[in-house]
PDB file of C-alpha atoms in Angstrom:
ATOM      1  CA  MET A   1       0.000   0.000   0.000  1.00 40.00           C
ATOM      2  CA  TYR A   2       1.489   3.287  -1.173  1.00 41.00           C
ATOM      3  CA  LYS A   3       0.969   6.550   0.617  1.00 45.00           C
ATOM      4  CA  GLU A   4       0.006   9.493  -1.508  1.00 43.00           C
ATOM      5  CA  PRO A   5       2.357  12.484  -1.169  1.00 44.00           C
ATOM      6  CA  ALA A   6       0.784  15.751  -0.205  1.00 38.00           C
ATOM      7  CA  ALA A   7       1.822  17.614  -3.401  1.00 40.00           C
ATOM      8  CA  SER A   8       1.417  14.726  -5.894  1.00 56.00           C
ATOM      9  CA  ILE A   9      -2.156  15.585  -6.924  1.00 65.00           C
ATOM     10  CA  LYS A  10      -3.632  19.006  -6.784  1.00 70.00           C
ATOM     11  CA  PRO A  11      -6.993  19.371  -5.060  1.00 70.00           C
ATOM     12  CA  GLY A  12      -9.844  18.990  -7.514  1.00 70.00           C
ATOM     13  CA  GLN A  13      -7.634  17.455 -10.234  1.00 81.00           C
ATOM     14  CA  ALA A  14      -8.349  14.087 -11.877  1.00 86.00           C
ATOM     15  CA  ALA A  15      -5.503  11.551 -11.918  1.00 89.00           C
ATOM     16  CA  LEU A  16      -4.542   7.935 -12.535  1.00 90.00           C
ATOM     17  CA  VAL A  17      -2.826   6.123  -9.660  1.00 90.00           C
ATOM     18  CA  VAL A  18      -0.700   3.081 -10.507  1.00 91.00           C
ATOM     19  CA  THR A  19      -1.717   0.126  -8.325  1.00 90.00           C
ATOM     20  CA  TYR A  20       0.227  -2.575 -10.189  1.00 88.00           C
ATOM     21  CA  GLY A  21       3.097  -2.369 -12.663  1.00 85.00           C
ATOM     22  CA  ASN A  22       6.546  -0.880 -12.926  1.00 83.00           C
ATOM     23  CA  THR A  23       6.355   2.758 -14.018  1.00 83.00           C
ATOM     24  CA  THR A  24       8.551   5.792 -13.461  1.00 82.00           C
ATOM     25  CA  ARG A  25       5.730   7.686 -11.767  1.00 84.00           C
ATOM     26  CA  ARG A  26       3.152   6.463  -9.320  1.00 86.00           C
ATOM     27  CA  PHE A  27       0.673   9.307  -9.940  1.00 87.00           C
ATOM     28  CA  HIS A  28      -0.327  10.612 -13.363  1.00 88.00           C
ATOM     29  CA  PRO A  29      -2.404  13.813 -13.220  1.00 89.00           C
ATOM     30  CA  LEU A  30      -4.860  14.134 -16.096  1.00 88.00           C
ATOM     31  CA  GLU A  31      -3.922  17.507 -17.562  1.00 85.00           C
ATOM     32  CA  GLY A  32      -5.817  18.421 -20.675  1.00 84.00           C
ATOM     33  CA  ASP A  33      -8.839  16.877 -22.320  1.00 88.00           C
ATOM     34  CA  LEU A  34      -7.105  13.949 -24.064  1.00 91.00           C
ATOM     35  CA  ILE A  35      -4.694  11.434 -22.530  1.00 91.00           C
ATOM     36  CA  VAL A  36      -3.179   8.631 -24.647  1.00 92.00           C
ATOM     37  CA  LEU A  37      -1.833   5.433 -23.064  1.00 92.00           C
ATOM     38  CA  GLY A  38       0.399   3.064 -25.021  1.00 91.00           C
ATOM     39  CA  ARG A  39       3.828   1.568 -25.604  1.00 91.00           C
ATOM     40  CA  THR A  40       5.277   4.279 -27.876  1.00 90.00           C
ATOM     41  CA  PRO A  41       7.257   7.103 -26.254  1.00 89.00           C
ATOM     42  CA  HIS A  42       4.954   9.685 -27.925  1.00 89.00           C
ATOM     43  CA  CYS A  43       2.060   8.680 -25.663  1.00 90.00           C
ATOM     44  CA  ASP A  44       1.162  10.795 -22.665  1.00 90.00           C
ATOM     45  CA  ILE A  45       1.562   7.768 -20.369  1.00 91.00           C
ATOM     46  CA  THR A  46       4.158   5.318 -21.722  1.00 90.00           C
ATOM     47  CA  LEU A  47       3.787   1.703 -20.598  1.00 91.00           C
ATOM     48  CA  VAL A  48       6.629  -0.640 -21.594  1.00 89.00           C
ATOM     49  CA  SER A  49       5.233  -4.151 -21.889  1.00 88.00           C
ATOM     50  CA  PRO A  50       4.662  -6.668 -24.710  1.00 87.00           C
ATOM     51  CA  GLU A  51       1.009  -6.876 -23.653  1.00 89.00           C
ATOM     52  CA  VAL A  52       0.482  -3.140 -24.280  1.00 91.00           C
ATOM     53  CA  SER A  53      -0.255  -1.950 -27.827  1.00 89.00           C
ATOM     54  CA  ALA A  54       1.409   1.060 -29.425  1.00 90.00           C
ATOM     55  CA  ILE A  55      -1.746   3.081 -28.734  1.00 90.00           C
ATOM     56  CA  HIS A  56      -3.696   1.017 -26.242  1.00 92.00           C
ATOM     57  CA  CYS A  57      -6.451   3.317 -24.976  1.00 93.00           C
ATOM     58  CA  VAL A  58      -7.505   6.948 -24.747  1.00 93.00           C
ATOM     59  CA  LEU A  59      -8.917   9.022 -21.897  1.00 93.00           C
ATOM     60  CA  HIS A  60     -10.941  12.010 -23.064  1.00 92.00           C
ATOM     61  CA  ARG A  61     -13.015  14.489 -21.121  1.00 90.00           C
ATOM     62  CA  ARG A  62     -16.537  15.460 -22.075  1.00 88.00           C
ATOM     63  CA  GLY A  63     -19.169  17.642 -20.548  1.00 85.00           C
ATOM     64  CA  ASP A  64     -20.449  14.802 -18.325  1.00 85.00           C
ATOM     65  CA  GLY A  65     -16.949  13.685 -17.221  1.00 89.00           C
ATOM     66  CA  TRP A  66     -14.095  11.445 -18.273  1.00 92.00           C
ATOM     67  CA  HIS A  67     -14.542   8.563 -20.721  1.00 93.00           C
ATOM     68  CA  LEU A  68     -12.294   5.581 -21.500  1.00 93.00           C
ATOM     69  CA  ARG A  69     -12.015   4.194 -25.060  1.00 92.00           C
ATOM     70  CA  ASP A  70     -10.150   1.015 -26.013  1.00 92.00           C
ATOM     71  CA  CYS A  71      -7.938   1.153 -29.125  1.00 89.00           C
ATOM     72  CA  SER A  72      -6.250  -2.270 -29.015  1.00 85.00           C
ATOM     73  CA  GLY A  73      -8.948  -4.959 -28.989  1.00 79.00           C
ATOM     74  CA  GLY A  74      -8.077  -8.636 -29.043  1.00 79.00           C
ATOM     75  CA  ARG A  75      -6.866 -10.647 -26.113  1.00 81.00           C
ATOM     76  CA  HIS A  76      -5.215  -7.750 -24.261  1.00 84.00           C
ATOM     77  CA  ALA A  77      -8.099  -5.327 -24.601  1.00 89.00           C
ATOM     78  CA  THR A  78      -8.587  -2.623 -22.004  1.00 91.00           C
ATOM     79  CA  ARG A  79     -10.577  -3.692 -18.955  1.00 91.00           C
ATOM     80  CA  LEU A  80     -12.629  -1.580 -16.594  1.00 91.00           C
ATOM     81  CA  ASN A  81     -13.305  -3.125 -13.189  1.00 90.00           C
ATOM     82  CA  GLY A  82     -12.382  -6.546 -14.563  1.00 86.00           C
ATOM     83  CA  ARG A  83     -14.530  -6.546 -17.736  1.00 89.00           C
ATOM     84  CA  VAL A  84     -13.571  -5.811 -21.311  1.00 90.00           C
ATOM     85  CA  ILE A  85     -14.979  -2.500 -22.575  1.00 90.00           C
ATOM     86  CA  ARG A  86     -15.147  -0.569 -25.784  1.00 90.00           C
ATOM     87  CA  GLU A  87     -15.994   2.840 -24.374  1.00 91.00           C
ATOM     88  CA  GLU A  88     -17.259   3.585 -20.878  1.00 91.00           C
ATOM     89  CA  LYS A  89     -17.703   6.559 -18.605  1.00 91.00           C
ATOM     90  CA  LEU A  90     -15.311   6.657 -15.677  1.00 91.00           C
ATOM     91  CA  HIS A  91     -16.196   7.122 -12.025  1.00 89.00           C
ATOM     92  CA  ASP A  92     -14.130   7.712  -8.963  1.00 88.00           C
ATOM     93  CA  CYS A  93     -12.173   4.646  -7.742  1.00 88.00           C
ATOM     94  CA  ASP A  94     -12.718   2.699 -10.992  1.00 90.00           C
ATOM     95  CA  VAL A  95      -9.952   0.163 -11.757  1.00 91.00           C
ATOM     96  CA  VAL A  96      -8.484   0.416 -15.253  1.00 92.00           C
ATOM     97  CA  GLN A  97      -6.364  -2.486 -16.513  1.00 92.00           C
ATOM     98  CA  VAL A  98      -4.028  -1.888 -19.455  1.00 92.00           C
ATOM     99  CA  GLY A  99      -2.119  -5.054 -20.294  1.00 88.00           C
ATOM    100  CA  SER A 100      -0.212  -6.014 -17.166  1.00 87.00           C
ATOM    101  CA  PHE A 101      -0.666  -2.551 -15.615  1.00 92.00           C
ATOM    102  CA  SER A 102      -3.466  -1.571 -13.267  1.00 92.00           C
ATOM    103  CA  PHE A 103      -4.635   1.970 -12.438  1.00 93.00           C
ATOM    104  CA  GLU A 104      -7.149   3.484 -10.093  1.00 91.00           C
ATOM    105  CA  MET A 105      -9.160   6.451 -11.319  1.00 90.00           C
ATOM    106  CA  ARG A 106      -9.257   9.484  -9.038  1.00 89.00           C
ATOM    107  CA  LEU A 107     -11.955  11.976  -9.908  1.00 86.00           C
ATOM    108  CA  PRO A 108     -12.689  15.061  -7.812  1.00 79.00           C
ATOM    109  CA  CYS A 109     -16.023  15.123  -6.069  1.00 67.00           C
ATOM    110  CA  PRO A 110     -18.345  17.798  -7.428  1.00 61.00           C
ATOM    111  CA  ARG A 111     -18.809  20.607  -4.990  1.00 56.00           C
ATOM    112  CA  PRO A 112     -22.351  20.920  -3.701  1.00 51.00           C
ATOM    113  CA  THR A 113     -24.185  24.134  -4.332  1.00 50.00           C
ATOM    114  CA  PRO A 114     -24.235  26.069  -1.083  1.00 49.00           C
ATOM    115  CA  VAL A 115     -27.671  26.836   0.318  1.00 47.00           C
ATOM    116  CA  VAL A 116     -27.879  29.336   3.093  1.00 45.00           C
ATOM    117  CA  GLY A 117     -28.895  27.645   6.345  1.00 45.00           C
ATOM    118  CA  VAL A 118     -29.125  24.174   4.795  1.00 44.00           C
ATOM    119  CA  THR A 119     -25.778  22.893   3.365  1.00 44.00           C
ATOM    120  CA  ALA A 120     -22.345  23.750   4.669  1.00 48.00           C
ATOM    121  CA  LEU A 121     -19.245  23.757   2.475  1.00 49.00           C
ATOM    122  CA  ALA A 122     -17.108  20.664   3.118  1.00 51.00           C
ATOM    123  CA  ASP A 123     -13.549  21.287   4.119  1.00 61.00           C
ATOM    124  CA  GLU A 124     -11.177  20.172   1.358  1.00 73.00           C
ATOM    125  CA  ARG A 125      -8.761  18.721   3.873  1.00 74.00           C
ATOM    126  CA  LEU A 126     -11.511  16.710   5.485  1.00 78.00           C
ATOM    127  CA  THR A 127     -12.669  15.450   2.078  1.00 81.00           C
ATOM    128  CA  ALA A 128      -9.130  14.451   1.152  1.00 80.00           C
ATOM    129  CA  ARG A 129      -8.743  12.715   4.473  1.00 80.00           C
ATOM    130  CA  ILE A 130     -11.977  10.768   3.960  1.00 86.00           C
ATOM    131  CA  ARG A 131     -10.906   9.677   0.482  1.00 84.00           C
ATOM    132  CA  PHE A 132      -7.529   8.630   1.808  1.00 84.00           C
ATOM    133  CA  LEU A 133      -9.181   6.579   4.539  1.00 85.00           C
ATOM    134  CA  GLN A 134     -11.491   4.960   2.005  1.00 85.00           C
ATOM    135  CA  ARG A 135      -8.511   3.990  -0.150  1.00 86.00           C
ATOM    136  CA  SER A 136      -6.723   2.639   2.902  1.00 84.00           C
ATOM    137  CA  ARG A 137      -9.784   0.606   3.802  1.00 84.00           C
ATOM    138  CA  ARG A 138      -9.957  -0.904   0.319  1.00 86.00           C
ATOM    139  CA  ASN A 139      -6.270  -1.713   0.403  1.00 87.00           C
ATOM    140  CA  LEU A 140      -6.646  -3.338   3.798  1.00 87.00           C
ATOM    141  CA  VAL A 141      -9.538  -5.437   2.511  1.00 85.00           C
ATOM    142  CA  ARG A 142      -7.445  -6.583  -0.455  1.00 87.00           C
ATOM    143  CA  LEU A 143      -4.532  -7.391   1.823  1.00 87.00           C
ATOM    144  CA  ALA A 144      -6.825  -9.360   4.149  1.00 86.00           C
ATOM    145  CA  LEU A 145      -8.210 -11.351   1.226  1.00 86.00           C
ATOM    146  CA  ARG A 146      -4.711 -12.163  -0.013  1.00 86.00           C
ATOM    147  CA  LEU A 147      -3.625 -13.252   3.456  1.00 86.00           C
ATOM    148  CA  ARG A 148      -6.741 -15.384   3.800  1.00 82.00           C
ATOM    149  CA  ARG A 149      -6.023 -17.118   0.497  1.00 83.00           C
ATOM    150  CA  LYS A 150      -2.429 -17.748   1.573  1.00 82.00           C
ATOM    151  CA  ALA A 151      -3.590 -19.094   4.924  1.00 76.00           C
ATOM    152  CA  ARG A 152      -5.934 -21.530   3.188  1.00 75.00           C
ATOM    153  CA  CYS A 153      -3.130 -22.762   0.964  1.00 76.00           C
ATOM    154  CA  THR A 154      -0.639 -23.208   3.806  1.00 69.00           C
ATOM    155  CA  ASN A 155      -0.750 -25.825   6.498  1.00 59.00           C
ATOM    156  CA  SER A 156      -2.969 -25.561   9.551  1.00 59.00           C
ATOM    157  CA  LEU A 157      -1.865 -23.490  12.525  1.00 58.00           C
ATOM    158  CA  PRO A 158       0.103 -25.165  15.325  1.00 66.00           C
ATOM    159  CA  PRO A 159      -1.904 -26.298  18.338  1.00 69.00           C
ATOM    160  CA  THR A 160      -2.515 -23.850  21.142  1.00 81.00           C
ATOM    161  CA  PHE A 161      -1.117 -24.166  24.657  1.00 81.00           C
ATOM    162  CA  ALA A 162      -4.446 -25.483  25.980  1.00 85.00           C
ATOM    163  CA  GLU A 163      -4.540 -28.180  23.283  1.00 84.00           C
ATOM    164  CA  LEU A 164      -0.959 -29.149  24.103  1.00 87.00           C
ATOM    165  CA  GLU A 165      -1.916 -29.421  27.795  1.00 89.00           C
ATOM    166  CA  GLN A 166      -4.846 -31.685  26.910  1.00 90.00           C
ATOM    167  CA  GLN A 167      -2.609 -33.891  24.782  1.00 90.00           C
ATOM    168  CA  ALA A 168      -0.024 -34.053  27.582  1.00 91.00           C
ATOM    169  CA  GLU A 169      -2.704 -35.046  30.137  1.00 92.00           C
ATOM    170  CA  ALA A 170      -3.975 -37.761  27.790  1.00 92.00           C
ATOM    171  CA  LEU A 171      -0.421 -39.072  27.379  1.00 92.00           C
ATOM    172  CA  ARG A 172       0.046 -39.084  31.170  1.00 92.00           C
ATOM    173  CA  ARG A 173      -3.161 -41.098  31.610  1.00 93.00           C
ATOM    174  CA  LEU A 174      -2.001 -43.587  29.010  1.00 93.00           C
ATOM    175  CA  LEU A 175       1.357 -43.859  30.776  1.00 92.00           C
ATOM    176  CA  ARG A 176      -0.336 -44.564  34.126  1.00 92.00           C
ATOM    177  CA  ASP A 177      -2.543 -47.232  32.543  1.00 93.00           C
ATOM    178  CA  TYR A 178       0.493 -48.773  30.890  1.00 92.00           C
ATOM    179  CA  GLN A 179       2.422 -48.885  34.180  1.00 92.00           C
ATOM    180  CA  LYS A 180      -0.581 -50.488  35.919  1.00 92.00           C
ATOM    181  CA  LEU A 181      -0.794 -53.157  33.212  1.00 92.00           C
ATOM    182  CA  VAL A 182       2.942 -53.788  33.501  1.00 92.00           C
ATOM    183  CA  LYS A 183       2.624 -54.304  37.280  1.00 92.00           C
ATOM    184  CA  GLU A 184      -0.280 -56.733  36.796  1.00 92.00           C
ATOM    185  CA  TYR A 185       1.690 -58.608  34.158  1.00 91.00           C
ATOM    186  CA  GLU A 186       4.735 -58.832  36.425  1.00 92.00           C
ATOM    187  CA  GLY A 187       2.563 -60.112  39.328  1.00 91.00           C
ATOM    188  CA  ARG A 188       0.985 -62.796  37.156  1.00 92.00           C
ATOM    189  CA  LEU A 189       4.390 -63.728  35.777  1.00 91.00           C
ATOM    190  CA  ASN A 190       5.769 -64.126  39.312  1.00 91.00           C
ATOM    191  CA  GLN A 191       2.790 -66.323  40.253  1.00 92.00           C
ATOM    192  CA  LEU A 192       3.328 -68.495  37.192  1.00 92.00           C
ATOM    193  CA  GLU A 193       7.046 -68.812  37.951  1.00 92.00           C
ATOM    194  CA  ARG A 194       6.280 -69.757  41.573  1.00 92.00           C
ATOM    195  CA  ALA A 195       3.725 -72.346  40.476  1.00 92.00           C
ATOM    196  CA  GLU A 196       6.167 -73.705  37.914  1.00 92.00           C
ATOM    197  CA  ARG A 197       8.897 -74.048  40.547  1.00 92.00           C
ATOM    198  CA  GLU A 198       6.491 -75.839  42.917  1.00 93.00           C
ATOM    199  CA  LEU A 199       5.419 -78.165  40.113  1.00 92.00           C
ATOM    200  CA  CYS A 200       9.039 -78.928  39.252  1.00 92.00           C
ATOM    201  CA  ASP A 201       9.850 -79.639  42.914  1.00 91.00           C
ATOM    202  CA  ALA A 202       6.812 -81.918  43.248  1.00 92.00           C
ATOM    203  CA  ARG A 203       7.749 -83.723  40.043  1.00 92.00           C
ATOM    204  CA  ALA A 204      11.317 -84.191  41.210  1.00 92.00           C
ATOM    205  CA  ALA A 205      10.128 -85.531  44.605  1.00 92.00           C
ATOM    206  CA  PHE A 206       7.689 -87.892  42.885  1.00 93.00           C
ATOM    207  CA  GLU A 207      10.374 -89.157  40.527  1.00 92.00           C
ATOM    208  CA  GLN A 208      12.748 -89.664  43.445  1.00 92.00           C
ATOM    209  CA  GLU A 209      10.089 -91.553  45.400  1.00 92.00           C
ATOM    210  CA  CYS A 210       9.326 -93.707  42.356  1.00 93.00           C
ATOM    211  CA  THR A 211      13.032 -94.463  41.977  1.00 92.00           C
ATOM    212  CA  GLU A 212      13.331 -95.420  45.633  1.00 93.00           C
ATOM    213  CA  GLN A 213      10.223 -97.618  45.419  1.00 93.00           C
ATOM    214  CA  ARG A 214      11.602 -99.293  42.297  1.00 92.00           C
ATOM    215  CA  ILE A 215      14.942 -99.898  43.985  1.00 93.00           C
ATOM    216  CA  ARG A 216      13.253-101.388  47.067  1.00 92.00           C
ATOM    217  CA  LEU A 217      11.032-103.551  44.866  1.00 93.00           C
ATOM    218  CA  GLU A 218      13.991-104.795  42.854  1.00 92.00           C
ATOM    219  CA  LYS A 219      15.885-105.482  46.070  1.00 92.00           C
ATOM    220  CA  ALA A 220      12.924-107.395  47.512  1.00 91.00           C
ATOM    221  CA  GLU A 221      12.594-109.348  44.275  1.00 91.00           C
ATOM    222  CA  HIS A 222      16.311-110.233  44.358  1.00 91.00           C
ATOM    223  CA  GLU A 223      16.039-111.364  47.979  1.00 91.00           C
ATOM    224  CA  MET A 224      12.932-113.427  47.221  1.00 92.00           C
ATOM    225  CA  VAL A 225      14.623-115.057  44.222  1.00 90.00           C
ATOM    226  CA  ARG A 226      17.746-115.810  46.270  1.00 89.00           C
ATOM    227  CA  SER A 227      15.630-117.278  49.091  1.00 88.00           C
ATOM    228  CA  VAL A 228      13.674-119.431  46.643  1.00 88.00           C
ATOM    229  CA  CYS A 229      16.908-120.598  45.023  1.00 89.00           C
ATOM    230  CA  ASP A 230      18.323-121.494  48.444  1.00 86.00           C
ATOM    231  CA  ARG A 231      15.189-123.439  49.355  1.00 84.00           C
ATOM    232  CA  LEU A 232      15.209-125.212  46.042  1.00 86.00           C
ATOM    233  CA  ALA A 233      18.867-126.114  46.540  1.00 85.00           C
ATOM    234  CA  GLU A 234      18.089-127.579  49.996  1.00 85.00           C
ATOM    235  CA  LEU A 235      15.093-129.553  48.715  1.00 83.00           C
ATOM    236  CA  PRO A 236      17.043-132.683  47.537  1.00 83.00           C
ATOM    237  CA  ARG A 237      18.926-132.825  50.816  1.00 83.00           C
ATOM    238  CA  LEU A 238      15.686-132.592  52.767  1.00 82.00           C
ATOM    239  CA  LYS A 239      14.188-135.351  50.693  1.00 81.00           C
ATOM    240  CA  GLN A 240      17.198-137.582  51.411  1.00 83.00           C
ATOM    241  CA  GLU A 241      16.976-136.820  55.082  1.00 82.00           C
ATOM    242  CA  ILE A 242      13.287-137.563  55.133  1.00 81.00           C
ATOM    243  CA  ALA A 243      13.825-140.740  53.176  1.00 79.00           C
ATOM    244  CA  GLY A 244      16.610-141.884  55.552  1.00 76.00           C
ATOM    245  CA  THR A 245      14.546-141.082  58.619  1.00 74.00           C
ATOM    246  CA  CYS A 246      11.340-142.728  57.473  1.00 62.00           C
ATOM    247  CA  PRO A 247      12.314-145.643  55.173  1.00 55.00           C
ATOM    248  CA  SER A 248       9.110-147.606  55.825  1.00 51.00           C
ATOM    249  CA  ALA A 249       6.770-144.798  54.830  1.00 48.00           C
ATOM    250  CA  PRO A 250       8.512-142.638  52.295  1.00 46.00           C
ATOM    251  CA  GLY A 251       5.229-140.987  51.243  1.00 49.00           C
ATOM    252  CA  GLU A 252       4.402-139.854  54.754  1.00 49.00           C
ATOM    253  CA  LEU A 253       6.085-136.947  56.455  1.00 47.00           C
ATOM    254  CA  ARG A 254       6.315-136.133  60.051  1.00 50.00           C
ATOM    255  CA  ARG A 255       4.383-133.044  61.122  1.00 53.00           C
ATOM    256  CA  ASP A 256       7.388-131.086  62.397  1.00 55.00           C
ATOM    257  CA  GLN A 257       9.508-131.760  59.315  1.00 53.00           C
ATOM    258  CA  LEU A 258       6.628-130.840  57.030  1.00 51.00           C
ATOM    259  CA  GLN A 259       6.184-127.553  58.892  1.00 52.00           C
ATOM    260  CA  GLU A 260       9.882-126.762  58.465  1.00 54.00           C
ATOM    261  CA  ILE A 261       9.815-127.470  54.750  1.00 51.00           C
ATOM    262  CA  THR A 262       6.635-125.524  54.087  1.00 51.00           C
ATOM    263  CA  GLU A 263       7.753-122.291  55.743  1.00 53.00           C
ATOM    264  CA  THR A 264       8.327-120.732  52.295  1.00 50.00           C
ATOM    265  CA  PRO A 265       5.182-120.477  50.143  1.00 50.00           C
ATOM    266  CA  VAL A 266       7.071-121.121  46.963  1.00 49.00           C
ATOM    267  CA  VAL A 267       8.717-124.287  48.319  1.00 49.00           C
ATOM    268  CA  ALA A 268       5.368-125.511  49.612  1.00 48.00           C
ATOM    269  CA  ALA A 269       3.864-124.928  46.218  1.00 48.00           C
ATOM    270  CA  HIS A 270       6.694-126.913  44.602  1.00 49.00           C
ATOM    271  CA  LEU A 271       6.247-129.690  47.114  1.00 46.00           C
ATOM    272  CA  VAL A 272       2.498-129.798  46.596  1.00 42.00           C
ATOM    273  CA  ARG A 273       3.010-129.831  42.833  1.00 47.00           C
ATOM    274  CA  GLY A 274       5.620-132.657  43.196  1.00 47.00           C
ATOM    275  CA  SER A 275       3.359-134.739  45.391  1.00 45.00           C
ATOM    276  CA  ALA A 276       0.520-134.267  42.997  1.00 42.00           C
ATOM    277  CA  ASP A 277       2.733-135.500  40.214  1.00 44.00           C
TER     278      ASP A 277
END
């Protein structure tokens, strides 16, 4: 936004103000009744650009005010407030686009006819100040629109402090829940390890007891077999003794000798089986 110098435009004088484009002057007072805009150096306002024709447009003053006439036509025709025109009457604050250049029309406000006791003459300084404020307002609106478009195109704004606090509190809650779950998991793991150790101890004790029982059983079996073998080895001798003691009745045994022989169940079974045979 450019500030207008105090002596750039005379009060009550029409002018073109450059709003976009590279020109040597920012303000072009409209002196005379005919102003030619174009690329040639003979024009009143020279605009150096390939989009500007040699004689692009003409500003001429009539009885009802200033008029704008296009002289180029085609794709780069003169535009007034964004639309292509052939010839139009100009008003204050109209936007004139010539190629890549943009101007704002400044026309003096007509002075009201003073009426005694009804209308007061406006102060020229106050009027200029109001116009300047209006231009500033329009420029601010344009700047706000541009910033809004840029903000929409850019990324979203960073989170505020309150949002960061909420996110931090949520993370703290999650951390507390996680620590609680870890403690529960560790407790269950310790219980499982304790139960596993008890099971291993019980299994080891059971296996040891089974081994001892098997050893005792094997030992008892060995002793029983040895005792049976000893009894079987003594059986022929006992038969001879019984036969020598009782020659008349070899099939009959005395009661005390029979009790001595039949002390072992296995020997008695063998004897019973032999007698049956």
